[in-house]
Structure formats: structure tokens, C-alpha cells
Amino acid sequence: MAATGNAEETQLQEMEEEAGMEREMDSDEEEGMGIENSDDEEDDSSEDDKENEAEIQRLEEQLSINAFDYNCHVDLIKLLRQEGELPPLRKARQKMSELFPLTEEIWLDWLKDEIRLTEEEQNREKVYELFEIAVKDYICPEIWLEYAQYSIGGMGLPGGMEKVRSIFERALTAVGLHMTKGATLWEAYREFENVILATMAAEPPKLAEYQTYIDYEQKEGDPARIQIIFERALAENCLVPDMWAKYTKYLDRQLKIRDLVLSSHDRAVRNCPWTMGLWKNYLLALERHGADHHTISDVFEKALNAGFIQATDYVNIWEAYLDYLRRRVDFKSSRELEELRAAFTRSLDYMKQDVEERFSESGDPSCTIMQVWAKIEALHCKNIQKARELWDSIMTKGNAKFANMWLEYYNLERSYGDALHCRKALHRAVQCTSDYPEHVCEVLLTFERVEGSLEDWDAAVQKTETRLNRVNEQRAKVAEKEAHLVRQEEEKTEQRRRAKADKKNQKKGQKGSRPGEKRKAEDEDNENEWGEESEQPPKRHRGEGNQGSFRGGGAEEFMETESGLFGRRAPPCRRQEPPGAKRGQQMAPATVRKTQEDNPEQRKDDCSVFISNLAFSMEDPEKRLKELFEPCGPVQSVRPVYAAKGFRGYCYVQFEGKTSVPEALKMDRREVDGRPMFVSPCVDKNKNPDFKVFKYNTNLEKHKIFISGLPFSCTKEQLEELCKDQGTIKDIRLVTNRSGKPKGLAYVEFEDEAQASQAVLKLDGTVLQEHTLSVAISNPPRRNAANKPDFSRPMGAMMPQAMVYGSRGKGRTQLSLIPRSLHRQTGSESKAENGTAPKPTGGASGDAGFEAQAKPMSNSDFAKMLLRK
């Protein structure tokens, strides 16, 4: 103890010497600045010091006489603190503490002085002991807060974390209920735990984890726990519409507390205003809980201004509001009925003006709103005339050619009209329907069997026969036109073949049998089989993944395209000419390499990738590609594909192991010589007939955004700088053409749906380098099958077309080379393999045509049949 006291006194003396040195430095600075203390000031200072010393002596004498003089203790401590006499100050405080409980102010001054003196770790225990004495005198929140904060400084010592928590717990027990100052301790404790949590790098639960947690709690059925979990999930995923929809659905069906339900619906539409389903559920909840008509109407008006992303969303929200208005109509009160009719009229005007102007479509091609209005007029209002007027308007909007629309109108007349108008509707349907005329004719004949007279039956038979004869004539014309196109294509192919053969014979006659000519003629024969030399191998369709592949097999090269698998004779591999060699110079036989192209047994498709879209001018592609792909794994061989004029821009790379292929596929679209290099897997279509090269992502990619309108000079770095404030970016892809030139389009993938939604809201309409950007959630289009012949549809489904398209809808080499009628026959035969072939319908007039199609015919038989006609 004596040694400890000496150390403390030594430390106090050092502090006094430092304070004295600081005072001397201050005086020196004042002298340097030209400030001189006058003799009077020095005299005053010395006089003050003498007075303080005299006062201290007087107080000490007074305390020696009466140790319980409280005021004398307080005055002595103040004077000693002013003089900086630290050892006497500590002794004075200790004496007073032994006799009296000290006030909050005295304790805080003492503790702060001791804390400044005990910065070293070994002296912290002495301060802890002093704090323990201080907290026993009075219940003081400030002392407990100072105690807890001081303990945090020793958190890194052994047991420091537990000590801090222990002090906080004791502090809350002692003064946590203090009316005015207790909250300070609670806040400090919470901040301490938050800091600890942050240092542990604890990540908040992901959306999927919340979903699993919610599903588990819903099975348990504790409403309070389910609600708080939903609220936690929404606080971190407030821009996820599906979570809001799930929460509001639970509240609607389980809790059914009006204020809670309506407030949650309101928060949902405010966080995700672009989601029509949330507004629709909000309207239903308001009606379910008895909200007044004015409130529901206001919410509906807000929904119209929310900015939905699809035209159909506006149709759905109007339907929800009209359903609400219909349910509140008594149909005996003309005022509410007129309000409903006015709403229907306004909805149609809104679709025609606002929605069509924004989306270039009404979103309601089948006129479902008008159909509902017509049913209401016929059923509730008994106003069949108004319903007929509405249906006339529906048919004038391009729906008269569809059989299902006429049958809807017929059913309305059948239920609420009369037989006369039913007959008129069916006669008009037979005349106008173009998709399924046979079915409409059958409905008319069935109606006349039940309702009509003999004259009505005869008129219906004549009407249907005339119509079906006209349809069959139109189909025959289409088939004839297809056959004519087939003949033209065959003639062009034959002409190209003959021209190529003549050119080959002419070259042989001119050059004779000089050395090396035979090999060169074979190379010429390996030119493009379509009669013209293409710049590059066939295009690989743009997609998100690695797509498109070629497979070499002996002397055959198989090429997978959108239209299928084509066999193609490939030239034998040979080394590319040196840059200084002449273009027409023949290579010596000794320089021709023997590669795996000549040895199919050594090929391994599962260890290979196909490379395309390379520059024809690439020097030594074998060496170049081997260097490019060696980081992916050991390369066994590189097989470039050559033609007579040199490298063709594509080749095969075979690795020693399968594990290298996934790494190589990651290099897809890497820029090589200013062009995107396409890397695809090698797949044998004969062994894998179900393998599809061109894969479209037809699902809505909620975590990815699509940006259009970008300047062509925009880089990935600029796009990342633009989007980084919206969330964590996982990938950025700038869309380019085959030559590597940008198209002004890009995809940006975020970590989750909420970040992507936030990016759409913030970035849509942003101006970048004087270009206005359009930003939307990525929704890749489905492959357009409208232009492809559908050979599985019935005869009634085949309509005349202005021109016939092939597999992509256009292109000289993409025409359908088989007449459509033969395709239909093939389809029916394939169906007959698993059951009875369906018998065609269409009346007596169509029997001959179907009998003619019962026998399979070749192209020549089909042409002869048309020529006979």
C-alpha cells in the first residue's frame, strides 16, 4: 500500500510539473507577442496566492478543531481544486467521504479527476472501487451513467464485456425507473448492444428467411407473433409487393381488426403504388369494413394516378371499382343506377383516351367491361335493348371475326332475349367468323333443330354450306400459293446447283490437272452450300446464357440454329497462311496438319466448347485461342475451321478435363479484337434430341432492370456509378451486336427485388448525356409464335395470310418447304398412333376435301393435283 501511495504521489507531482511547465510556456508566449505583465498585476497575483494559502491553512485549522464542519470541507475542496494541489485534494475528499455522503456534483468532480489520472489499465480497479462507494451515497443516474461509460473503456480486458453488461443491469435496476433521467441509461445500454451487434457483422434476415419464418408461425397460429414478424420483414423489404399482399391477406382473413387492416392496406399502396393488386385489395377491404362511399371513391382516384406499368392493370382496377358500385345499387333507386351507368361510360372513355394514348392499346381487347355492363342491363335492369347496343359496339371493335364473341352474344340473347334475335346473331356469326367457322355453323344448325321451322332449317343449311365452301376455297388458294412458293424455291435451288456445277467444270477445263489443283477444287466445293459465301457462321440468338453450339463429327459439321439441325460438309483443317504469303498460293502437302478432325475417336464433346464470331483476320487462331483459354484449364487441342480463303471465324477448343468447360463458358461475350466472342457448349443433337440451344427467359425477372435509351458511349463503369446508390449490383450487361457495337440497351441485376423496384422508381426518366433513360423491371419477351404455322390446329383455325413465313417469320432460306395441308395430314397421322384419328367436321361440302387429304402425297403429287385443277 505504501508503494502504491508513493507511485500515486509521484504521478501527481508529474502532473503538477506539467501544469507548471504549461504555465511557463503560456507566459513565454505572452512575452513573445509583446504582452508584458505590469508590476501591479504581478503584485495582485502574488497577493491572491498568499490569500488562498492563508485561507487553506485557516480551513485546515478549523477542521482540526471541528471535523464535522460540512461547509468548511466544501470550501477547502474548492480551494485545493483551484490551486491544483492534487495530493492534498484527494486527502480532503477522502476525509469528507468518511464523515459525510458526498453530493452528486462533488462525486462527479472527484471521479473525473481520478479518471484523468488513471489512464493505465492496472489502476482501473481503484476507479471501480471509487465508483462503488459513490453509487452507495445517493441514487444518482448521472453517476451510474458515468460508471457504465467508464466500464466500456475496459471492454477489451478479460471479462470486460460481462462487466459492462453487469454494470448496466445494476444501473437499470437502481435508477431505470427514474422519471426524468432513467431513459438515458436505457438509451446508452441499447446503443452499446447495437454497436456490439454491428461489430459481429450480423446480417439481417433475407426475404426468403422471413418467408420461412412466417410460414412456420402461421402454422402455430399466434396472431401477435405473426404480426410482429410481418412488420419486421416489411421494415426491411418495404418495396416487395408480394410481402404486402401476403400480410394484408392475413389481416383480412384472420385478425379482421378494422383500424389495423385499413392502415396496413394504406401503407401497402404507399410503399408499392405501382402494384394494381394492392389497390384492388384496398378497395375490397374498405367496402368490407363499411367505409363511406366518398372514401372509397377517393382511394380509387388515387389508384388511377398511381402509374401502373401495364394497360391491363387499369382494366382490372376499373372492374374492381365497377363491381363495388354494382353491389351498392338497389336497382330500384334511379340515382344509384345512373351513377353506375355514368361510371361505366367514364371507364370506356378513360380506356380509349388515357390508356390507349399511354400504352398504344386499350388493355381490354375483348371488351370485358362492356360485356359486364351488357349483362347488368339485361339481368338487373331488364333493358335488353341497351345490352344489344353494347354488343353492337363490341363487335365493331374488331371482335366480329372471333367465334367465341358471337357465342357470348348468342348466350345473352338465349337467356334474356328471344329466338328471333338469337337467329339473327347466329346468321351474322356465320357470315363474319374467320377463326372457327365450322363450330359456329354447327351451333346454328343445332339451334334450328330445336327452335326453327323447315324454312328456317333450309335457310341455315344454305347459309352454312355457302360459307364453308368459301372457306375451303380460300384455304385451297393458300395451299396453292404455298405450293407455288415451294416450286419457285426448288427451281432456284436447282439453278444454283447447276450454276455451281458449270462453274466447277469450267475451272477444271481451264486449269487442267496441275499439281495441287485437286486439293484446291475440293476446297472450292466446300463453299457455302446455299450458293453464296457467308461472312460468318449462322447467328446465335441473343440470350442471357451461353447459347448456340456446333459439333464436329468426322467430315461433317452439324450446326444448331433456331430452325433445327442442319448437316454441312466442312473443309479439312489446315494451317492459316502467313501474313506475307500470297492469297492464292497453294500450301505444300507437308504443311497440312493431322488434327482430331481426322480422328473422331479422340473427340470429347463434354470436354469441349465451341467458339464463334471471331474476326476472319485473326492471326494464328490456334495459338491465340490456346493462350486465351489456358486459364480455364489444360487445353488438349484447338481446332480452327478453315475454308479456301482462310479462317472462317469459329473453332473448337477441347480441354483435358470436364471441369474446365464451366470456366470457359464464363468467357462468353468477352471482347476479342473488338468483337464479342461467343462461347457455347458442344452438344450432339443426335444423342441429346431434347437439348435446346436458344432459351428465352419468359419469366418476370423482379431482381433485374432493363434500361433503354442509353448513349452508345456509355460504359459499364458509368452505368454502375448511376445505379450503385439504389442497391447492391451483382451484374451489368451492355447489349451489343455481333460486331461489338452497343445498342443503347443494358440489363442491371440487383441483389433482391426491393432494390430493383427502388431503381425503377428513381432512375426511370433520368437524363444521361442528353439521353432520357427508360427503366423497367426486366420482362424478356416470349418468342413470337404468331407468324409460325401451327399445324396442330384444326382446319377452321387456318386463316389466309398475305405471305407465308418460315421459322423466324421472314427470310429467303427460311420458308416452309412443305405445303400446310401436308403438315396437317402429318399431324393427324401422328395423333392416330396413340388413338383414333379425329374426324373432320364442316358439313357435306367439306367431305371431298378431307377425303383428298386422307392419303399422304409427295410434293410432286401435290403439284400434279393443282395443275390438273
Coordinates of C-alpha atoms in Angstrom, one line a residue, residues 550-857:
F550 CA -21.6 -26.5 -83.2
R551 CA -20.4 -30.1 -83.2
G552 CA -17.8 -31.6 -85.5
G553 CA -18.2 -35.2 -86.4
G554 CA -15.7 -36.7 -88.9
A555 CA -16.1 -34.9 -92.2
E556 CA -19.5 -33.5 -91.2
E557 CA -20.1 -30.2 -89.3
F558 CA -23.5 -30.1 -87.6
M559 CA -24.9 -26.6 -86.9
E560 CA -27.7 -25.9 -84.4
T561 CA -29.8 -22.9 -85.4
E562 CA -33.3 -21.8 -84.5
S563 CA -34.8 -23.8 -87.3
G564 CA -33.2 -27.1 -86.3
L565 CA -30.1 -29.2 -87.0
F566 CA -28.5 -29.0 -90.5
G567 CA -25.7 -31.2 -91.8
R568 CA -22.9 -29.4 -93.5
R569 CA -19.7 -30.6 -95.2
A570 CA -16.8 -28.9 -93.6
P571 CA -13.4 -28.4 -95.2
P572 CA -10.4 -30.2 -93.7
C573 CA -8.5 -28.2 -91.2
R574 CA -5.3 -26.6 -92.4
R575 CA -2.9 -24.0 -91.1
Q576 CA -3.6 -20.4 -91.8
E577 CA -1.3 -18.7 -94.4
P578 CA 1.4 -16.5 -93.0
P579 CA 0.8 -12.7 -93.4
G580 CA 3.4 -12.4 -96.1
A581 CA 2.1 -15.3 -98.2
K582 CA 0.1 -14.7 -101.3
R583 CA -3.7 -15.3 -101.1
G584 CA -3.8 -17.7 -103.9
Q585 CA -0.5 -19.5 -103.1
Q586 CA -1.0 -23.2 -102.6
M587 CA 0.3 -24.8 -99.4
A588 CA 2.7 -27.7 -99.6
P589 CA 1.2 -31.1 -98.6
A590 CA 3.8 -31.4 -95.8
T591 CA 2.3 -28.4 -94.0
V592 CA -1.2 -29.8 -93.8
R593 CA -1.8 -30.8 -90.2
K594 CA -3.4 -34.0 -89.0
T595 CA -5.8 -33.0 -86.2
Q596 CA -8.5 -34.6 -84.3
E597 CA -10.8 -33.5 -87.1
D598 CA -9.5 -36.6 -88.9
N599 CA -9.7 -38.8 -85.8
P600 CA -13.3 -38.7 -84.3
E601 CA -12.5 -41.2 -81.6
Q602 CA -10.3 -38.7 -79.8
R603 CA -13.1 -36.0 -79.7
K604 CA -14.9 -35.4 -76.4
D605 CA -17.8 -33.1 -76.6
D606 CA -18.3 -32.9 -72.9
C607 CA -14.7 -31.5 -72.6
S608 CA -15.1 -29.1 -75.5
V609 CA -16.6 -25.7 -76.2
F610 CA -17.5 -24.0 -79.5
I611 CA -16.1 -20.6 -80.2
S612 CA -17.7 -18.3 -82.8
N613 CA -18.0 -14.7 -84.0
L614 CA -14.2 -14.3 -84.2
A615 CA -12.5 -12.0 -86.7
F616 CA -11.5 -13.5 -90.1
S617 CA -8.3 -11.6 -89.9
M618 CA -7.1 -13.3 -86.6
E619 CA -3.5 -14.4 -87.0
D620 CA -2.7 -17.9 -85.9
P621 CA -6.1 -18.6 -84.2
E622 CA -4.9 -21.9 -82.7
K623 CA -2.1 -20.2 -80.7
R624 CA -4.2 -17.2 -79.8
L625 CA -7.2 -19.2 -78.5
K626 CA -5.0 -21.6 -76.6
E627 CA -3.5 -18.6 -74.8
L628 CA -7.0 -17.2 -74.1
F629 CA -8.4 -20.4 -72.6
E630 CA -5.4 -21.8 -70.7
P631 CA -6.5 -20.0 -67.5
C632 CA -9.7 -22.2 -67.6
G633 CA -7.7 -25.4 -67.6
P634 CA -5.2 -27.5 -69.6
V635 CA -6.1 -27.2 -73.3
Q636 CA -5.7 -30.5 -75.2
S637 CA -6.4 -29.1 -78.7
V638 CA -7.7 -26.2 -80.7
R639 CA -9.4 -26.9 -84.0
P640 CA -10.0 -23.8 -86.1
V641 CA -12.3 -24.2 -89.1
Y642 CA -10.9 -23.0 -92.5
A643 CA -12.2 -22.5 -96.0
A644 CA -10.4 -21.9 -99.2
K645 CA -10.0 -18.3 -98.4
G646 CA -8.7 -18.7 -94.9
F647 CA -10.0 -18.8 -91.3
R648 CA -13.8 -18.8 -91.0
G649 CA -14.2 -17.2 -87.6
Y650 CA -15.1 -20.2 -85.5
C651 CA -13.3 -23.2 -83.9
Y652 CA -13.4 -25.9 -81.2
V653 CA -11.4 -25.9 -78.0
Q654 CA -11.1 -29.2 -76.2
F655 CA -9.8 -29.4 -72.7
E656 CA -8.2 -32.3 -70.8
G657 CA -11.0 -32.4 -68.2
K658 CA -14.7 -31.6 -67.9
T659 CA -14.1 -29.2 -65.1
S660 CA -12.6 -26.6 -67.4
V661 CA -15.8 -26.3 -69.5
P662 CA -17.9 -24.2 -67.0
E663 CA -14.9 -21.8 -66.6
A664 CA -14.6 -21.5 -70.3
L665 CA -18.4 -20.8 -70.7
K666 CA -17.9 -17.8 -68.3
M667 CA -15.8 -16.2 -71.1
D668 CA -18.9 -15.9 -73.3
R669 CA -19.1 -12.4 -75.0
R670 CA -15.6 -11.4 -73.9
E671 CA -14.2 -8.9 -76.3
V672 CA -11.5 -10.2 -78.6
D673 CA -10.1 -7.9 -81.4
G674 CA -13.0 -5.5 -80.9
R675 CA -15.7 -8.2 -81.3
P676 CA -17.7 -10.2 -78.7
M677 CA -16.5 -13.8 -78.6
F678 CA -19.4 -16.3 -78.3
V679 CA -18.6 -19.4 -76.2
S680 CA -21.1 -22.3 -76.3
P681 CA -21.2 -25.9 -75.2
C682 CA -20.7 -28.7 -77.7
V683 CA -23.8 -30.8 -77.8
D684 CA -24.6 -33.7 -80.1
K685 CA -28.2 -33.3 -81.2
N686 CA -28.4 -36.9 -82.2
K687 CA -27.6 -38.0 -78.6
N688 CA -29.5 -35.2 -76.9
P689 CA -32.6 -34.5 -79.0
D690 CA -34.3 -32.5 -76.2
F691 CA -31.4 -30.1 -75.9
K692 CA -32.5 -26.6 -76.8
V693 CA -29.8 -24.0 -77.7
F694 CA -31.9 -20.9 -77.8
K695 CA -33.5 -20.4 -74.4
Y696 CA -35.7 -17.4 -73.7
N697 CA -36.3 -16.3 -70.1
T698 CA -40.1 -15.8 -70.3
N699 CA -40.5 -15.1 -66.6
L700 CA -40.6 -11.7 -65.0
E701 CA -37.1 -11.1 -63.5
K702 CA -38.0 -9.0 -60.5
H703 CA -34.4 -8.5 -59.3
K704 CA -33.2 -7.2 -62.7
I705 CA -33.9 -4.0 -64.5
F706 CA -33.9 -3.3 -68.2
I707 CA -32.5 0.1 -69.3
S708 CA -33.1 1.5 -72.8
G709 CA -32.2 4.8 -74.4
L710 CA -28.5 4.7 -73.3
P711 CA -25.9 6.7 -75.2
F712 CA -23.7 4.4 -77.3
S713 CA -20.7 5.8 -75.5
C714 CA -22.0 4.6 -72.1
T715 CA -19.6 2.2 -70.3
K716 CA -20.2 -0.3 -67.5
E717 CA -18.4 1.9 -65.1
Q718 CA -20.7 4.8 -65.9
L719 CA -23.8 2.6 -65.5
E720 CA -22.5 1.2 -62.2
E721 CA -21.9 4.7 -60.9
L722 CA -25.5 5.6 -61.9
C723 CA -27.1 2.6 -60.3
K724 CA -24.9 1.9 -57.2
D725 CA -27.0 4.2 -54.9
Q726 CA -30.1 2.0 -55.4
G727 CA -28.6 -1.2 -54.0
T728 CA -26.0 -3.9 -54.4
I729 CA -25.2 -4.6 -58.1
K730 CA -24.5 -8.2 -58.9
D731 CA -24.1 -7.9 -62.7
I732 CA -24.2 -5.4 -65.5
R733 CA -24.6 -6.4 -69.2
L734 CA -24.5 -4.0 -72.1
V735 CA -26.3 -5.3 -75.1
T736 CA -24.2 -5.3 -78.3
N737 CA -24.5 -6.6 -81.8
R738 CA -22.2 -9.3 -83.3
S739 CA -19.5 -6.7 -84.2
G740 CA -19.4 -5.5 -80.6
K741 CA -21.1 -2.2 -81.2
P742 CA -23.6 -1.1 -78.5
K743 CA -27.3 -1.0 -79.0
G744 CA -28.1 1.5 -76.2
L745 CA -29.6 -1.3 -74.0
A746 CA -28.5 -2.8 -70.8
Y747 CA -29.5 -5.2 -68.0
V748 CA -28.6 -4.5 -64.4
E749 CA -29.0 -7.3 -61.8
F750 CA -29.5 -6.3 -58.2
E751 CA -29.3 -8.4 -55.1
D752 CA -33.0 -8.6 -54.5
E753 CA -36.4 -7.4 -55.8
A754 CA -36.7 -4.4 -53.4
Q755 CA -33.5 -2.9 -54.8
A756 CA -34.6 -3.4 -58.4
S757 CA -38.0 -1.8 -57.7
Q758 CA -36.3 1.2 -56.0
A759 CA -34.0 1.6 -59.0
V760 CA -37.0 1.7 -61.4
L761 CA -38.7 4.4 -59.3
K762 CA -35.5 6.5 -59.0
L763 CA -33.9 6.0 -62.5
D764 CA -36.9 6.0 -64.9
G765 CA -36.8 9.2 -66.9
T766 CA -33.2 10.0 -65.8
V767 CA -31.1 12.0 -68.3
L768 CA -27.7 10.7 -69.0
Q769 CA -25.5 12.5 -71.5
E770 CA -28.6 14.2 -73.0
H771 CA -30.3 10.8 -73.4
T772 CA -33.5 10.2 -71.4
L773 CA -33.4 6.7 -70.0
S774 CA -36.4 4.3 -69.8
V775 CA -36.1 1.9 -66.9
A776 CA -38.4 -1.1 -66.1
I777 CA -38.3 -4.4 -64.4
S778 CA -36.8 -7.0 -66.8
N779 CA -39.5 -8.9 -68.6
P780 CA -38.0 -10.6 -71.6
P781 CA -40.5 -11.2 -74.4
R782 CA -41.7 -14.6 -75.3
R783 CA -40.8 -16.0 -78.6
N784 CA -43.2 -14.7 -81.2
A785 CA -45.1 -17.7 -82.5
A786 CA -47.8 -15.7 -84.3
N787 CA -46.0 -16.0 -87.6
K788 CA -45.2 -19.7 -87.3
P789 CA -47.6 -22.1 -89.0
D790 CA -49.5 -24.1 -86.4
F791 CA -50.0 -27.4 -87.9
S792 CA -51.8 -28.9 -84.9
R793 CA -54.8 -26.5 -85.1
P794 CA -58.0 -27.7 -86.8
M795 CA -58.9 -26.7 -90.4
G796 CA -61.1 -23.9 -89.1
A797 CA -58.2 -22.3 -87.4
M798 CA -56.1 -21.8 -90.5
M799 CA -56.7 -18.3 -92.0
P800 CA -55.5 -16.8 -95.3
Q801 CA -52.3 -14.8 -94.9
A802 CA -50.8 -12.2 -97.1
M803 CA -47.5 -14.1 -97.3
V804 CA -46.0 -17.3 -95.8
Y805 CA -43.2 -17.1 -93.4
G806 CA -40.7 -19.6 -92.2
S807 CA -39.4 -20.4 -88.7
R808 CA -38.4 -16.8 -87.9
G809 CA -41.2 -15.2 -89.9
K810 CA -39.1 -14.0 -92.9
G811 CA -36.0 -14.7 -94.9
R812 CA -35.3 -16.3 -98.2
T813 CA -33.9 -19.5 -96.8
Q814 CA -36.5 -19.8 -94.0
L815 CA -39.7 -20.5 -96.0
S816 CA -41.7 -23.5 -95.1
L817 CA -40.8 -26.1 -97.8
I818 CA -43.8 -28.3 -97.2
P819 CA -47.4 -27.3 -98.0
R820 CA -49.5 -26.6 -95.0
S821 CA -52.1 -29.2 -95.9
L822 CA -49.5 -31.9 -95.9
H823 CA -48.4 -30.7 -92.5
R824 CA -51.9 -31.1 -91.2
Q825 CA -52.1 -34.6 -92.7
T826 CA -48.8 -35.5 -90.9
G827 CA -50.2 -34.1 -87.7
S828 CA -53.3 -36.2 -87.9
E829 CA -51.3 -39.3 -88.7
S830 CA -49.2 -38.8 -85.7
K831 CA -52.2 -38.5 -83.5
A832 CA -53.6 -41.7 -84.9
E833 CA -50.6 -43.5 -83.5
N834 CA -52.0 -43.2 -80.0
G835 CA -55.7 -43.4 -80.8
T836 CA -58.3 -42.9 -83.3
A837 CA -57.7 -40.0 -85.7
P838 CA -60.3 -37.3 -85.3
K839 CA -62.9 -37.0 -88.0
P840 CA -63.1 -33.5 -89.5
T841 CA -66.3 -31.6 -89.3
G842 CA -67.5 -29.0 -91.6
G843 CA -70.6 -30.2 -93.4
A844 CA -71.1 -32.0 -96.6
S845 CA -69.3 -29.5 -98.7
G846 CA -66.0 -30.2 -96.9
D847 CA -66.1 -34.0 -97.2
A848 CA -64.4 -34.2 -100.5
G849 CA -61.5 -32.0 -99.4
F850 CA -60.9 -34.1 -96.4
E851 CA -61.1 -37.4 -98.4
A852 CA -58.4 -36.0 -100.7
Q853 CA -56.2 -35.4 -97.7
A854 CA -56.7 -38.8 -96.3
K855 CA -53.9 -40.3 -98.5
P856 CA -50.3 -39.0 -98.0
M857 CA -48.9 -37.2 -101.0

